[in-house]
Amino acid sequence: MSEKNLEDLDSVGKATAEKLREAGYTNIMEVATASPQELASIVEVGVQVAAKIIASAKESADIGNFVTGVDIFEKRKELERITLGVKSLNDLLGGGIQTEAITEFYGEFGSGKTQISHQLCVNVQLKKDEGGLNGDAIFIDTENTFRPERIIQMAEGLGMNPQDTLKRIHYARAYNSSHQMLLIEKAKEIAKEYPVKLLVVDSLTAYFRAEYIGRGTLADRQQQLNKHMHELLRFSDVFRASIVCTNQVSAKPDSLFGGEINKPIGGNIVSHTATYIVYLRKGKNDRRIAKLMDSPDLPEDETVYMITQEGLKDVS
Ligand code: GTP
Ligand code: MG
């Protein structure tokens, strides 16, 4: 990826660069793939000038080359997984939470999204032969539901030192959706200093949902959410880390069978960017059901596990 700034492009000064960034064109590749008409209206220049900007971006961008399937196969062998500590869930997800990917857990309140997020912050710290990545975790909390007490219980459940475990979780509370997005920038700094292998955003969509009410601003919301998702994806790429995000549901009428079905918030933007999508529901007592809804390489399947004081467990 090119290290050049937008300001380095032909016909792009400070003001134009600012307009581009505001519209979500944060790097040269995004400008290189824009259409001249779209760019012209955003930066208020003629289509010809816009075309010149795009041509300059194409020259500067590292567009890359085609490779063969063998190269991709070799590269995919480098991907790693964080154990969920539960055989049934690991099996569902092909061995655990994959690095260089976004895994989305969505479900109703109490379905266990925050519990899974906590568990993964502990499990990522396990040694590689124990199913972890010997890595640190970053936890971006939008709902004020991070509980060190739960981390301590889960760490003790695995025979880990609770204080050491807490020290390897880098926590930030987000106060609104813009702040949430800014925290990804901060997260990059942390990941340069510590061996971060997991970044959790719990919840991904709560602020976006609350702040952009009404249809008029839906497009703006989706644009910002899109930007956020791509920044997360880029983080996972650069640091070879796993991204885990949680998402609430909204009940939508089921046109085929009547009644209602739960759909994740954020629509296509979130579901197209997430690599693995898991739907969580409550079962009886402490049981929870996880269903893999979408994956590029695993079959749709469903499994049961439990939430206990010591964390996630297989049903005994
Ligand atoms: P929202 O964020 O409200 O949408 O819900 P969520 O999906 O994040 O739910 P969360 O992960 O917070 O799950 C909460 C549930 O986990 C509780 O209702 C309990 O059933 C269960 N839980 C939490 N702590 C414990 C514990 O120490 N022991 C047991 N057995 N269950 C627990
Ligand atoms: Mg929660």
PDB file of C-alpha atoms and ligand atoms in Angstrom, residues 107-116 143 145 150 153 202 246 248 280 282 285-286 288 307-310, ligand 1:
ATOM      1  CA  GLY A 107     -28.055 -11.627  18.810  1.00  0.00           C
ATOM      2  CA  GLU A 108     -30.585 -10.346  21.306  1.00  0.00           C
ATOM      3  CA  PHE A 109     -29.717  -8.874  24.717  1.00  0.00           C
ATOM      4  CA  GLY A 110     -28.390 -11.541  27.034  1.00  0.00           C
ATOM      5  CA  SER A 111     -27.541 -13.885  24.171  1.00  0.00           C
ATOM      6  CA  GLY A 112     -23.889 -13.852  25.260  1.00  0.00           C
ATOM      7  CA  LYS A 113     -22.098 -11.459  22.882  1.00  0.00           C
ATOM      8  CA  THR A 114     -20.276  -9.634  25.667  1.00  0.00           C
ATOM      9  CA  GLN A 115     -19.418 -12.917  27.371  1.00  0.00           C
ATOM     10  CA  ILE A 116     -17.754 -14.239  24.204  1.00  0.00           C
ATOM     11  CA  GLU A 143     -22.017   0.089  26.262  1.00  0.00           C
ATOM     12  CA  THR A 145     -20.310  -3.572  29.941  1.00  0.00           C
ATOM     13  CA  ARG A 150     -15.476 -11.550  34.678  1.00  0.00           C
ATOM     14  CA  GLN A 153     -13.096 -15.464  36.858  1.00  0.00           C
ATOM     15  CA  ASP A 202     -18.616  -4.359  21.682  1.00  0.00           C
ATOM     16  CA  THR A 246     -20.862  -7.612  18.315  1.00  0.00           C
ATOM     17  CA  GLN A 248     -27.679  -6.146  18.113  1.00  0.00           C
ATOM     18  CA  LEU A 280     -26.378 -16.244  19.106  1.00  0.00           C
ATOM     19  CA  LYS A 282     -30.570 -18.103  24.406  1.00  0.00           C
ATOM     20  CA  ASN A 285     -30.873 -22.039  31.615  1.00  0.00           C
ATOM     21  CA  ASP A 286     -27.238 -21.238  30.853  1.00  0.00           C
ATOM     22  CA  ARG A 288     -26.673 -20.776  24.333  1.00  0.00           C
ATOM     23  CA  ILE A 307     -22.030 -19.783  29.920  1.00  0.00           C
ATOM     24  CA  THR A 308     -20.693 -20.601  33.388  1.00  0.00           C
ATOM     25  CA  GLN A 309     -19.012 -18.615  36.092  1.00  0.00           C
ATOM     26  CA  GLU A 310     -15.650 -19.700  34.715  1.00  0.00           C
TER      27      GLU A 310
HETATM   28  P1  GTP B   1     -26.557  -7.113  25.208  1.00  0.00           P
HETATM   29  O1  GTP B   1     -25.220  -6.475  25.239  1.00  0.00           O
HETATM   30  O2  GTP B   1     -27.459  -6.596  26.265  1.00  0.00           O
HETATM   31  O3  GTP B   1     -27.197  -7.079  23.867  1.00  0.00           O
HETATM   32  O4  GTP B   1     -26.380  -8.671  25.589  1.00  0.00           O
HETATM   33  P2  GTP B   1     -25.160  -9.654  25.339  1.00  0.00           P
HETATM   34  O5  GTP B   1     -25.476 -10.524  24.198  1.00  0.00           O
HETATM   35  O6  GTP B   1     -23.879  -8.934  25.316  1.00  0.00           O
HETATM   36  O7  GTP B   1     -25.239 -10.567  26.639  1.00  0.00           O
HETATM   37  P3  GTP B   1     -24.080 -10.884  27.662  1.00  0.00           P
HETATM   38  O8  GTP B   1     -22.920 -11.455  26.968  1.00  0.00           O
HETATM   39  O9  GTP B   1     -23.869  -9.711  28.538  1.00  0.00           O
HETATM   40  O10 GTP B   1     -24.743 -12.066  28.471  1.00  0.00           O
HETATM   41  C1  GTP B   1     -25.325 -11.850  29.728  1.00  0.00           C
HETATM   42  C2  GTP B   1     -25.744 -13.208  30.237  1.00  0.00           C
HETATM   43  O11 GTP B   1     -24.577 -14.008  30.495  1.00  0.00           O
HETATM   44  C3  GTP B   1     -26.449 -13.116  31.555  1.00  0.00           C
HETATM   45  O12 GTP B   1     -27.820 -12.934  31.362  1.00  0.00           O
HETATM   46  C4  GTP B   1     -26.140 -14.460  32.160  1.00  0.00           C
HETATM   47  O13 GTP B   1     -27.084 -15.373  31.692  1.00  0.00           O
HETATM   48  C5  GTP B   1     -24.809 -14.847  31.567  1.00  0.00           C
HETATM   49  N1  GTP B   1     -23.748 -14.672  32.562  1.00  0.00           N
HETATM   50  C6  GTP B   1     -23.002 -13.592  32.814  1.00  0.00           C
HETATM   51  N2  GTP B   1     -22.143 -13.802  33.831  1.00  0.00           N
HETATM   52  C7  GTP B   1     -22.356 -15.057  34.224  1.00  0.00           C
HETATM   53  C8  GTP B   1     -21.775 -15.886  35.238  1.00  0.00           C
HETATM   54  O14 GTP B   1     -20.914 -15.484  35.999  1.00  0.00           O
HETATM   55  N3  GTP B   1     -22.267 -17.155  35.351  1.00  0.00           N
HETATM   56  C9  GTP B   1     -23.228 -17.631  34.514  1.00  0.00           C
HETATM   57  N4  GTP B   1     -23.642 -18.890  34.679  1.00  0.00           N
HETATM   58  N5  GTP B   1     -23.787 -16.881  33.574  1.00  0.00           N
HETATM   59  C10 GTP B   1     -23.368 -15.622  33.412  1.00  0.00           C
END
